[in-house]
PDB file of C-alpha atoms in Angstrom:
ATOM      1  CA  UNK A  14     -31.081  10.687 -22.922  1.00  0.00           C
ATOM      2  CA  UNK A  15     -33.083  13.532 -24.085  1.00  0.00           C
ATOM      3  CA  UNK A  16     -31.416  15.877 -21.735  1.00  0.00           C
ATOM      4  CA  UNK A  17     -28.036  15.190 -22.794  1.00  0.00           C
ATOM      5  CA  UNK A  18     -26.085  17.457 -25.225  1.00  0.00           C
ATOM      6  CA  UNK A  19     -25.041  16.416 -28.702  1.00  0.00           C
ATOM      7  CA  UNK A  20     -21.793  14.417 -28.689  1.00  0.00           C
ATOM      8  CA  UNK A  21     -19.713  15.183 -31.669  1.00  0.00           C
ATOM      9  CA  UNK A  22     -16.726  12.949 -31.019  1.00  0.00           C
ATOM     10  CA  UNK A  23     -15.178  10.872 -28.289  1.00  0.00           C
ATOM     11  CA  UNK A  24     -13.110  13.753 -26.986  1.00  0.00           C
ATOM     12  CA  UNK A  25     -16.009  16.095 -27.112  1.00  0.00           C
ATOM     13  CA  UNK A  26     -18.173  13.700 -25.104  1.00  0.00           C
ATOM     14  CA  UNK A  27     -15.374  13.248 -22.516  1.00  0.00           C
ATOM     15  CA  UNK A  28     -14.907  17.227 -22.212  1.00  0.00           C
ATOM     16  CA  UNK A  29     -18.630  17.800 -21.782  1.00  0.00           C
ATOM     17  CA  UNK A  30     -18.771  15.127 -19.090  1.00  0.00           C
ATOM     18  CA  UNK A  31     -15.782  16.605 -17.280  1.00  0.00           C
ATOM     19  CA  UNK A  32     -17.236  20.000 -17.502  1.00  0.00           C
ATOM     20  CA  UNK A  33     -20.743  18.926 -16.244  1.00  0.00           C
ATOM     21  CA  UNK A  34     -21.444  20.160 -12.645  1.00  0.00           C
ATOM     22  CA  UNK A  35     -24.642  18.265 -12.447  1.00  0.00           C
ATOM     23  CA  UNK A  36     -23.480  14.788 -11.360  1.00  0.00           C
ATOM     24  CA  UNK A  37     -26.458  12.854 -12.812  1.00  0.00           C
ATOM     25  CA  UNK A  38     -25.623  14.511 -16.258  1.00  0.00           C
ATOM     26  CA  UNK A  39     -21.947  13.873 -15.836  1.00  0.00           C
ATOM     27  CA  UNK A  40     -22.349  10.177 -15.248  1.00  0.00           C
ATOM     28  CA  UNK A  41     -25.053   9.734 -17.860  1.00  0.00           C
ATOM     29  CA  UNK A  42     -22.794  11.676 -20.429  1.00  0.00           C
ATOM     30  CA  UNK A  43     -19.768   9.430 -19.363  1.00  0.00           C
ATOM     31  CA  UNK A  44     -21.762   6.286 -19.958  1.00  0.00           C
ATOM     32  CA  UNK A  45     -23.429   7.375 -23.134  1.00  0.00           C
ATOM     33  CA  UNK A  46     -20.073   8.413 -24.671  1.00  0.00           C
ATOM     34  CA  UNK A  47     -18.589   5.116 -23.635  1.00  0.00           C
ATOM     35  CA  UNK A  48     -21.421   3.199 -25.217  1.00  0.00           C
ATOM     36  CA  UNK A  49     -21.244   5.105 -28.601  1.00  0.00           C
ATOM     37  CA  UNK A  50     -17.315   4.789 -28.713  1.00  0.00           C
ATOM     38  CA  UNK A  51     -17.605   1.099 -28.076  1.00  0.00           C
ATOM     39  CA  UNK A  52     -20.228   0.796 -30.898  1.00  0.00           C
ATOM     40  CA  UNK A  53     -17.879   2.777 -33.093  1.00  0.00           C
ATOM     41  CA  UNK A  54     -20.412   5.674 -33.773  1.00  0.00           C
ATOM     42  CA  UNK A  55     -18.064   8.383 -32.636  1.00  0.00           C
ATOM     43  CA  UNK A  56     -14.970   9.706 -34.236  1.00  0.00           C
ATOM     44  CA  UNK A  57     -11.954  10.122 -31.884  1.00  0.00           C
ATOM     45  CA  UNK A  58     -11.805  13.804 -32.318  1.00  0.00           C
ATOM     46  CA  UNK A  59     -13.659  16.712 -34.065  1.00  0.00           C
ATOM     47  CA  UNK A  60     -12.595  20.194 -35.148  1.00  0.00           C
ATOM     48  CA  UNK A  61     -15.523  21.413 -33.136  1.00  0.00           C
ATOM     49  CA  UNK A  62     -14.172  19.935 -29.784  1.00  0.00           C
ATOM     50  CA  UNK A  63     -13.820  22.206 -26.889  1.00  0.00           C
ATOM     51  CA  UNK A  64     -10.634  22.682 -24.810  1.00  0.00           C
ATOM     52  CA  UNK A  65     -10.089  20.294 -21.876  1.00  0.00           C
ATOM     53  CA  UNK A  66     -10.905  22.092 -18.701  1.00  0.00           C
ATOM     54  CA  UNK A  67      -8.280  22.556 -16.007  1.00  0.00           C
ATOM     55  CA  UNK A  68     -10.801  21.482 -13.396  1.00  0.00           C
ATOM     56  CA  UNK A  69     -13.890  19.317 -13.514  1.00  0.00           C
ATOM     57  CA  UNK A  70     -17.409  20.739 -13.115  1.00  0.00           C
ATOM     58  CA  UNK A  71     -18.676  20.295  -9.628  1.00  0.00           C
ATOM     59  CA  UNK A  72     -21.816  21.130  -7.449  1.00  0.00           C
ATOM     60  CA  UNK A  73     -21.572  23.638  -4.783  1.00  0.00           C
ATOM     61  CA  UNK A  74     -21.206  20.907  -2.085  1.00  0.00           C
ATOM     62  CA  UNK A  75     -19.215  19.140  -0.796  1.00  0.00           C
ATOM     63  CA  UNK A  76     -16.906  21.780   0.751  1.00  0.00           C
ATOM     64  CA  UNK A  77     -13.340  21.012  -0.289  1.00  0.00           C
ATOM     65  CA  UNK A  78     -10.668  21.099   2.571  1.00  0.00           C
ATOM     66  CA  UNK A  79      -7.002  19.941   2.827  1.00  0.00           C
ATOM     67  CA  UNK A  80      -6.516  16.213   3.205  1.00  0.00           C
ATOM     68  CA  UNK A  81      -4.934  16.690   6.665  1.00  0.00           C
ATOM     69  CA  UNK A  82      -8.104  18.316   8.057  1.00  0.00           C
ATOM     70  CA  UNK A  83     -10.298  15.392   6.952  1.00  0.00           C
ATOM     71  CA  UNK A  84     -11.674  13.811  10.199  1.00  0.00           C
ATOM     72  CA  UNK A  85     -10.805  10.196  11.040  1.00  0.00           C
ATOM     73  CA  UNK A  86     -13.769   7.701  10.537  1.00  0.00           C
ATOM     74  CA  UNK A  87     -14.847   4.823  12.882  1.00  0.00           C
ATOM     75  CA  UNK A  88     -16.898   2.258  11.140  1.00  0.00           C
ATOM     76  CA  UNK A  89     -18.610   1.040  14.347  1.00  0.00           C
ATOM     77  CA  UNK A  90     -21.163   3.805  14.048  1.00  0.00           C
ATOM     78  CA  UNK A  91     -23.756   4.708  11.382  1.00  0.00           C
ATOM     79  CA  UNK A  92     -22.054   8.239  11.248  1.00  0.00           C
ATOM     80  CA  UNK A  93     -18.739   6.657  10.681  1.00  0.00           C
ATOM     81  CA  UNK A  94     -19.998   4.445   7.807  1.00  0.00           C
ATOM     82  CA  UNK A  95     -21.531   7.352   6.165  1.00  0.00           C
ATOM     83  CA  UNK A  96     -18.472   9.302   6.384  1.00  0.00           C
ATOM     84  CA  UNK A  97     -16.526   6.508   4.810  1.00  0.00           C
ATOM     85  CA  UNK A  98     -19.066   6.074   1.958  1.00  0.00           C
ATOM     86  CA  UNK A  99     -18.985   9.762   1.397  1.00  0.00           C
ATOM     87  CA  UNK A 100     -15.184   9.729   1.108  1.00  0.00           C
ATOM     88  CA  UNK A 101     -15.478   6.775  -1.327  1.00  0.00           C
ATOM     89  CA  UNK A 102     -18.087   8.551  -3.309  1.00  0.00           C
ATOM     90  CA  UNK A 103     -15.692  11.496  -3.661  1.00  0.00           C
ATOM     91  CA  UNK A 104     -12.906   9.207  -4.823  1.00  0.00           C
ATOM     92  CA  UNK A 105     -15.072   7.563  -7.295  1.00  0.00           C
ATOM     93  CA  UNK A 106     -16.361  10.865  -8.636  1.00  0.00           C
ATOM     94  CA  UNK A 107     -12.779  12.063  -9.205  1.00  0.00           C
ATOM     95  CA  UNK A 108     -11.979   8.729 -10.789  1.00  0.00           C
ATOM     96  CA  UNK A 109     -14.660   9.370 -13.381  1.00  0.00           C
ATOM     97  CA  UNK A 110     -13.108  12.764 -14.277  1.00  0.00           C
ATOM     98  CA  UNK A 111      -9.692  11.256 -14.170  1.00  0.00           C
ATOM     99  CA  UNK A 112     -10.511   8.485 -16.727  1.00  0.00           C
ATOM    100  CA  UNK A 113     -12.200  11.021 -18.907  1.00  0.00           C
ATOM    101  CA  UNK A 114      -9.360  13.576 -18.750  1.00  0.00           C
ATOM    102  CA  UNK A 115      -6.763  10.934 -19.887  1.00  0.00           C
ATOM    103  CA  UNK A 116      -8.957  10.365 -22.983  1.00  0.00           C
ATOM    104  CA  UNK A 117      -9.800  14.017 -23.828  1.00  0.00           C
ATOM    105  CA  UNK A 118      -6.287  15.375 -22.900  1.00  0.00           C
ATOM    106  CA  UNK A 119      -4.274  12.759 -24.764  1.00  0.00           C
ATOM    107  CA  UNK A 120      -6.639  12.234 -27.665  1.00  0.00           C
ATOM    108  CA  UNK A 121      -3.926  13.309 -30.182  1.00  0.00           C
ATOM    109  CA  UNK A 122      -1.308  10.963 -28.778  1.00  0.00           C
ATOM    110  CA  UNK A 123      -0.063   8.237 -31.262  1.00  0.00           C
ATOM    111  CA  UNK A 124      -1.653   5.154 -29.405  1.00  0.00           C
ATOM    112  CA  UNK A 125      -4.035   2.576 -30.807  1.00  0.00           C
ATOM    113  CA  UNK A 126      -7.789   3.057 -30.467  1.00  0.00           C
ATOM    114  CA  UNK A 127      -7.822   0.196 -27.836  1.00  0.00           C
ATOM    115  CA  UNK A 128      -6.186   2.628 -25.452  1.00  0.00           C
ATOM    116  CA  UNK A 129      -9.329   4.739 -25.592  1.00  0.00           C
ATOM    117  CA  UNK A 130     -11.419   1.499 -25.316  1.00  0.00           C
ATOM    118  CA  UNK A 131      -9.748   0.689 -22.097  1.00  0.00           C
ATOM    119  CA  UNK A 132     -10.109   4.017 -20.593  1.00  0.00           C
ATOM    120  CA  UNK A 133     -13.681   4.621 -21.524  1.00  0.00           C
ATOM    121  CA  UNK A 134     -14.505   1.288 -19.884  1.00  0.00           C
ATOM    122  CA  UNK A 135     -12.795   2.633 -16.810  1.00  0.00           C
ATOM    123  CA  UNK A 136     -14.727   5.837 -17.019  1.00  0.00           C
ATOM    124  CA  UNK A 137     -18.058   3.852 -17.407  1.00  0.00           C
ATOM    125  CA  UNK A 138     -17.438   1.649 -14.470  1.00  0.00           C
ATOM    126  CA  UNK A 139     -16.246   4.673 -12.250  1.00  0.00           C
ATOM    127  CA  UNK A 140     -19.529   6.376 -13.018  1.00  0.00           C
ATOM    128  CA  UNK A 141     -21.293   3.086 -12.066  1.00  0.00           C
ATOM    129  CA  UNK A 142     -19.452   3.075  -8.680  1.00  0.00           C
ATOM    130  CA  UNK A 143     -20.254   6.667  -8.024  1.00  0.00           C
ATOM    131  CA  UNK A 144     -24.028   6.067  -8.447  1.00  0.00           C
ATOM    132  CA  UNK A 145     -23.920   2.699  -6.501  1.00  0.00           C
ATOM    133  CA  UNK A 146     -22.250   4.538  -3.580  1.00  0.00           C
ATOM    134  CA  UNK A 147     -24.483   7.564  -3.757  1.00  0.00           C
ATOM    135  CA  UNK A 148     -27.471   5.263  -3.734  1.00  0.00           C
ATOM    136  CA  UNK A 149     -26.239   3.585  -0.607  1.00  0.00           C
ATOM    137  CA  UNK A 150     -25.638   6.877   1.097  1.00  0.00           C
ATOM    138  CA  UNK A 151     -29.214   7.873   0.215  1.00  0.00           C
ATOM    139  CA  UNK A 152     -30.476   4.551   1.742  1.00  0.00           C
ATOM    140  CA  UNK A 153     -28.786   5.554   5.021  1.00  0.00           C
ATOM    141  CA  UNK A 154     -30.306   9.022   5.050  1.00  0.00           C
ATOM    142  CA  UNK A 155     -27.487  10.938   3.658  1.00  0.00           C
ATOM    143  CA  UNK A 156     -26.194  12.070   0.308  1.00  0.00           C
ATOM    144  CA  UNK A 157     -22.984  13.208  -1.595  1.00  0.00           C
ATOM    145  CA  UNK A 158     -22.175  16.706  -0.548  1.00  0.00           C
ATOM    146  CA  UNK A 159     -23.301  16.503   3.002  1.00  0.00           C
ATOM    147  CA  UNK A 160     -19.752  16.192   4.470  1.00  0.00           C
ATOM    148  CA  UNK A 161     -16.570  17.971   3.352  1.00  0.00           C
ATOM    149  CA  UNK A 162     -14.039  16.287   0.942  1.00  0.00           C
ATOM    150  CA  UNK A 163     -10.486  16.934   0.034  1.00  0.00           C
ATOM    151  CA  UNK A 164      -9.053  18.061  -3.301  1.00  0.00           C
ATOM    152  CA  UNK A 165      -5.736  15.920  -3.408  1.00  0.00           C
ATOM    153  CA  UNK A 166      -6.876  13.524  -6.251  1.00  0.00           C
ATOM    154  CA  UNK A 167      -7.427  16.158  -8.826  1.00  0.00           C
ATOM    155  CA  UNK A 168      -3.943  17.634  -8.111  1.00  0.00           C
ATOM    156  CA  UNK A 169      -2.424  14.475  -9.495  1.00  0.00           C
ATOM    157  CA  UNK A 170      -4.219  15.126 -12.799  1.00  0.00           C
ATOM    158  CA  UNK A 171      -2.995  18.700 -12.933  1.00  0.00           C
ATOM    159  CA  UNK A 172       0.666  17.793 -12.138  1.00  0.00           C
ATOM    160  CA  UNK A 173       0.848  15.253 -14.934  1.00  0.00           C
ATOM    161  CA  UNK A 174      -1.238  17.086 -17.575  1.00  0.00           C
ATOM    162  CA  UNK A 175       1.675  17.357 -20.029  1.00  0.00           C
ATOM    163  CA  UNK A 176       2.991  13.747 -19.906  1.00  0.00           C
ATOM    164  CA  UNK A 177       0.897  10.613 -20.639  1.00  0.00           C
ATOM    165  CA  UNK A 178       3.548   8.286 -19.039  1.00  0.00           C
ATOM    166  CA  UNK A 179       3.609  10.340 -15.914  1.00  0.00           C
ATOM    167  CA  UNK A 180      -0.008  10.238 -15.719  1.00  0.00           C
ATOM    168  CA  UNK A 181      -0.242   6.488 -16.126  1.00  0.00           C
ATOM    169  CA  UNK A 182       2.397   6.162 -13.388  1.00  0.00           C
ATOM    170  CA  UNK A 183       0.673   8.366 -10.906  1.00  0.00           C
ATOM    171  CA  UNK A 184      -3.014   7.815 -11.379  1.00  0.00           C
ATOM    172  CA  UNK A 185      -3.563   4.065 -12.096  1.00  0.00           C
ATOM    173  CA  UNK A 186      -0.371   2.744 -10.768  1.00  0.00           C
ATOM    174  CA  UNK A 187      -0.298   4.814  -7.428  1.00  0.00           C
ATOM    175  CA  UNK A 188      -3.820   6.147  -6.634  1.00  0.00           C
ATOM    176  CA  UNK A 189      -5.834   3.316  -8.147  1.00  0.00           C
ATOM    177  CA  UNK A 190      -3.516   0.715  -6.824  1.00  0.00           C
ATOM    178  CA  UNK A 191      -3.848   2.064  -3.392  1.00  0.00           C
ATOM    179  CA  UNK A 192      -7.529   1.171  -3.557  1.00  0.00           C
ATOM    180  CA  UNK A 193      -6.495  -2.500  -3.961  1.00  0.00           C
ATOM    181  CA  UNK A 194      -4.348  -2.100  -0.766  1.00  0.00           C
ATOM    182  CA  UNK A 195      -7.176  -0.682   1.495  1.00  0.00           C
ATOM    183  CA  UNK A 196     -10.401  -1.927   0.263  1.00  0.00           C
ATOM    184  CA  UNK A 197     -10.290  -5.441   1.675  1.00  0.00           C
ATOM    185  CA  UNK A 198      -9.935  -4.335   5.278  1.00  0.00           C
ATOM    186  CA  UNK A 199     -12.881  -1.983   4.745  1.00  0.00           C
ATOM    187  CA  UNK A 200     -14.960  -4.700   3.136  1.00  0.00           C
ATOM    188  CA  UNK A 201     -14.279  -6.944   6.284  1.00  0.00           C
ATOM    189  CA  UNK A 202     -15.057  -3.963   8.739  1.00  0.00           C
ATOM    190  CA  UNK A 203     -18.417  -3.299   7.017  1.00  0.00           C
ATOM    191  CA  UNK A 204     -19.268  -7.020   7.367  1.00  0.00           C
ATOM    192  CA  UNK A 205     -18.272  -6.889  11.015  1.00  0.00           C
ATOM    193  CA  UNK A 206     -20.416  -3.996  11.626  1.00  0.00           C
ATOM    194  CA  UNK A 207     -23.356  -5.900   9.942  1.00  0.00           C
ATOM    195  CA  UNK A 208     -23.488  -3.567   7.052  1.00  0.00           C
ATOM    196  CA  UNK A 209     -23.688  -6.201   4.172  1.00  0.00           C
ATOM    197  CA  UNK A 210     -25.292  -3.738   1.692  1.00  0.00           C
ATOM    198  CA  UNK A 211     -22.330  -1.396   1.885  1.00  0.00           C
ATOM    199  CA  UNK A 212     -19.835  -4.431   1.811  1.00  0.00           C
ATOM    200  CA  UNK A 213     -21.446  -5.529  -1.364  1.00  0.00           C
ATOM    201  CA  UNK A 214     -20.844  -2.264  -3.015  1.00  0.00           C
ATOM    202  CA  UNK A 215     -17.182  -2.299  -2.055  1.00  0.00           C
ATOM    203  CA  UNK A 216     -17.079  -5.863  -3.494  1.00  0.00           C
ATOM    204  CA  UNK A 217     -17.997  -4.620  -6.832  1.00  0.00           C
ATOM    205  CA  UNK A 218     -15.695  -1.610  -6.693  1.00  0.00           C
ATOM    206  CA  UNK A 219     -12.804  -3.874  -5.590  1.00  0.00           C
ATOM    207  CA  UNK A 220     -13.180  -6.200  -8.520  1.00  0.00           C
ATOM    208  CA  UNK A 221     -13.427  -3.567 -11.039  1.00  0.00           C
ATOM    209  CA  UNK A 222     -10.488  -1.644  -9.626  1.00  0.00           C
ATOM    210  CA  UNK A 223      -8.230  -4.589 -10.507  1.00  0.00           C
ATOM    211  CA  UNK A 224      -9.229  -4.090 -14.093  1.00  0.00           C
ATOM    212  CA  UNK A 225      -8.487  -0.395 -14.001  1.00  0.00           C
ATOM    213  CA  UNK A 226      -4.948  -0.805 -12.498  1.00  0.00           C
ATOM    214  CA  UNK A 227      -4.427  -3.454 -15.300  1.00  0.00           C
ATOM    215  CA  UNK A 228      -5.406  -0.957 -18.029  1.00  0.00           C
ATOM    216  CA  UNK A 229      -2.967   1.492 -16.522  1.00  0.00           C
ATOM    217  CA  UNK A 230      -0.126  -1.084 -16.330  1.00  0.00           C
ATOM    218  CA  UNK A 231      -0.646  -2.449 -19.809  1.00  0.00           C
ATOM    219  CA  UNK A 232      -0.395   0.969 -21.320  1.00  0.00           C
ATOM    220  CA  UNK A 233       2.506   2.111 -19.055  1.00  0.00           C
ATOM    221  CA  UNK A 234       4.363  -1.041 -20.231  1.00  0.00           C
ATOM    222  CA  UNK A 235       3.292  -0.299 -23.891  1.00  0.00           C
ATOM    223  CA  UNK A 236       4.777   3.191 -23.742  1.00  0.00           C
ATOM    224  CA  UNK A 237       7.859   2.159 -21.951  1.00  0.00           C
ATOM    225  CA  UNK A 238       8.463  -0.582 -24.522  1.00  0.00           C
ATOM    226  CA  UNK A 239       8.047   2.129 -27.310  1.00  0.00           C
ATOM    227  CA  UNK A 240      10.547   4.377 -25.531  1.00  0.00           C
ATOM    228  CA  UNK A 241      12.986   1.362 -24.910  1.00  0.00           C
ATOM    229  CA  UNK A 242      12.820   1.991 -21.159  1.00  0.00           C
ATOM    230  CA  UNK A 243      12.679  -0.517 -18.417  1.00  0.00           C
ATOM    231  CA  UNK A 244       9.175  -0.212 -16.889  1.00  0.00           C
ATOM    232  CA  UNK A 245      10.067  -0.487 -13.218  1.00  0.00           C
ATOM    233  CA  UNK A 246      12.806   2.038 -13.393  1.00  0.00           C
ATOM    234  CA  UNK A 247      10.833   4.434 -15.495  1.00  0.00           C
ATOM    235  CA  UNK A 248       7.969   4.122 -12.853  1.00  0.00           C
ATOM    236  CA  UNK A 249      10.261   4.980 -10.116  1.00  0.00           C
ATOM    237  CA  UNK A 250      11.819   7.998 -11.910  1.00  0.00           C
ATOM    238  CA  UNK A 251       8.408   9.376 -12.831  1.00  0.00           C
ATOM    239  CA  UNK A 252       6.989   8.910  -9.231  1.00  0.00           C
ATOM    240  CA  UNK A 253       9.994  10.681  -7.813  1.00  0.00           C
ATOM    241  CA  UNK A 254       9.369  13.515 -10.188  1.00  0.00           C
ATOM    242  CA  UNK A 255       5.620  13.745 -10.024  1.00  0.00           C
ATOM    243  CA  UNK A 256       4.347  12.403  -6.875  1.00  0.00           C
ATOM    244  CA  UNK A 257       4.302  13.965  -3.461  1.00  0.00           C
ATOM    245  CA  UNK A 258       5.121  11.910  -0.470  1.00  0.00           C
ATOM    246  CA  UNK A 259       6.078   8.193  -0.121  1.00  0.00           C
ATOM    247  CA  UNK A 260       4.256   5.134  -1.246  1.00  0.00           C
ATOM    248  CA  UNK A 261       2.390   3.656   1.670  1.00  0.00           C
ATOM    249  CA  UNK A 262       2.672   0.024   2.835  1.00  0.00           C
ATOM    250  CA  UNK A 263       1.135  -2.500   3.335  1.00  0.00           C
ATOM    251  CA  UNK A 264       0.575  -3.402  -0.226  1.00  0.00           C
ATOM    252  CA  UNK A 265      -1.842  -6.009  -1.654  1.00  0.00           C
ATOM    253  CA  UNK A 266       0.907  -7.683  -3.590  1.00  0.00           C
ATOM    254  CA  UNK A 267      -1.486 -10.576  -5.033  1.00  0.00           C
ATOM    255  CA  UNK A 268      -4.148  -8.092  -6.431  1.00  0.00           C
ATOM    256  CA  UNK A 269      -1.370  -5.741  -7.650  1.00  0.00           C
ATOM    257  CA  UNK A 270       0.457  -8.718  -9.514  1.00  0.00           C
ATOM    258  CA  UNK A 271      -2.943  -9.794 -11.064  1.00  0.00           C
ATOM    259  CA  UNK A 272      -3.223  -6.369 -12.535  1.00  0.00           C
ATOM    260  CA  UNK A 273       0.406  -6.487 -13.893  1.00  0.00           C
ATOM    261  CA  UNK A 274       1.930  -4.293 -11.230  1.00  0.00           C
ATOM    262  CA  UNK A 275       4.747  -6.413  -9.738  1.00  0.00           C
ATOM    263  CA  UNK A 276       6.758  -5.548  -6.512  1.00  0.00           C
ATOM    264  CA  UNK A 277       9.727  -4.482  -8.499  1.00  0.00           C
ATOM    265  CA  UNK A 278       7.820  -1.483  -9.464  1.00  0.00           C
ATOM    266  CA  UNK A 279       6.939  -0.192  -5.854  1.00  0.00           C
ATOM    267  CA  UNK A 280       8.730  -2.088  -3.104  1.00  0.00           C
ATOM    268  CA  UNK A 281      11.915   0.184  -3.114  1.00  0.00           C
ATOM    269  CA  UNK A 282       9.713   3.367  -3.237  1.00  0.00           C
ATOM    270  CA  UNK A 283       8.279   2.928   0.312  1.00  0.00           C
ATOM    271  CA  UNK A 284       8.820   6.030   2.275  1.00  0.00           C
ATOM    272  CA  UNK A 285      11.598   7.125  -0.060  1.00  0.00           C
ATOM    273  CA  UNK A 286       9.989   9.355  -2.601  1.00  0.00           C
ATOM    274  CA  UNK A 287      11.263  13.014  -2.885  1.00  0.00           C
ATOM    275  CA  UNK A 288      13.786  12.378  -0.153  1.00  0.00           C
TER     276      UNK A 288
END
């Protein structure tokens, strides 16, 4: 840990990790800040904290392109599996910064410390996921940055930067929940292709992501109860106001329900958002 900067508070550690363009430093800072917060050796905020950046630090590569320009991936080839793992690495990297951003940006919100406990656990695990996927890419002779990636995930953070309830609706309850829908098929295809190592990485991510959606659902329901709002109705209103495009079926109803996200939230939203 000798190369890490001093961490003055939870918010300071989160901001420094968001700003870090070196991805080894970013993930180490994330996990060290999470450890110190869980041990209660950090305060939540400090007068010396720096502002939360509008964009996270990134290396020069990968090149960022619009989502519609991303090529399709066939998992029957090595190149196809590398492309998929690269896309997953990019998603996990954004997930690190999204979890840190919810901590740093909303550190002054009137919520219990357990709110920050949950999100720093998410950040810790997303950093673990990124490193696992990157290690697997390297085993396959590739690395993160070798292929282009898209920037759509961070747009969700920017669009909900002023509203914690909207952030919870869009990031964990749409974007993270989408991972629960698509990952089982990817796990099966990796196994069909004989790539058991990549499938094992996806297994870890899938199980952890259930917990991440659960953190989002827990605190979304908490804020709705405090505001005396029906959670499902509030979710649908916030999605219509803050999310571009329809919610995509099929849904993994069982995994979503395990995480506290029942069909009453999303079933009526399929292909009807912003119409």
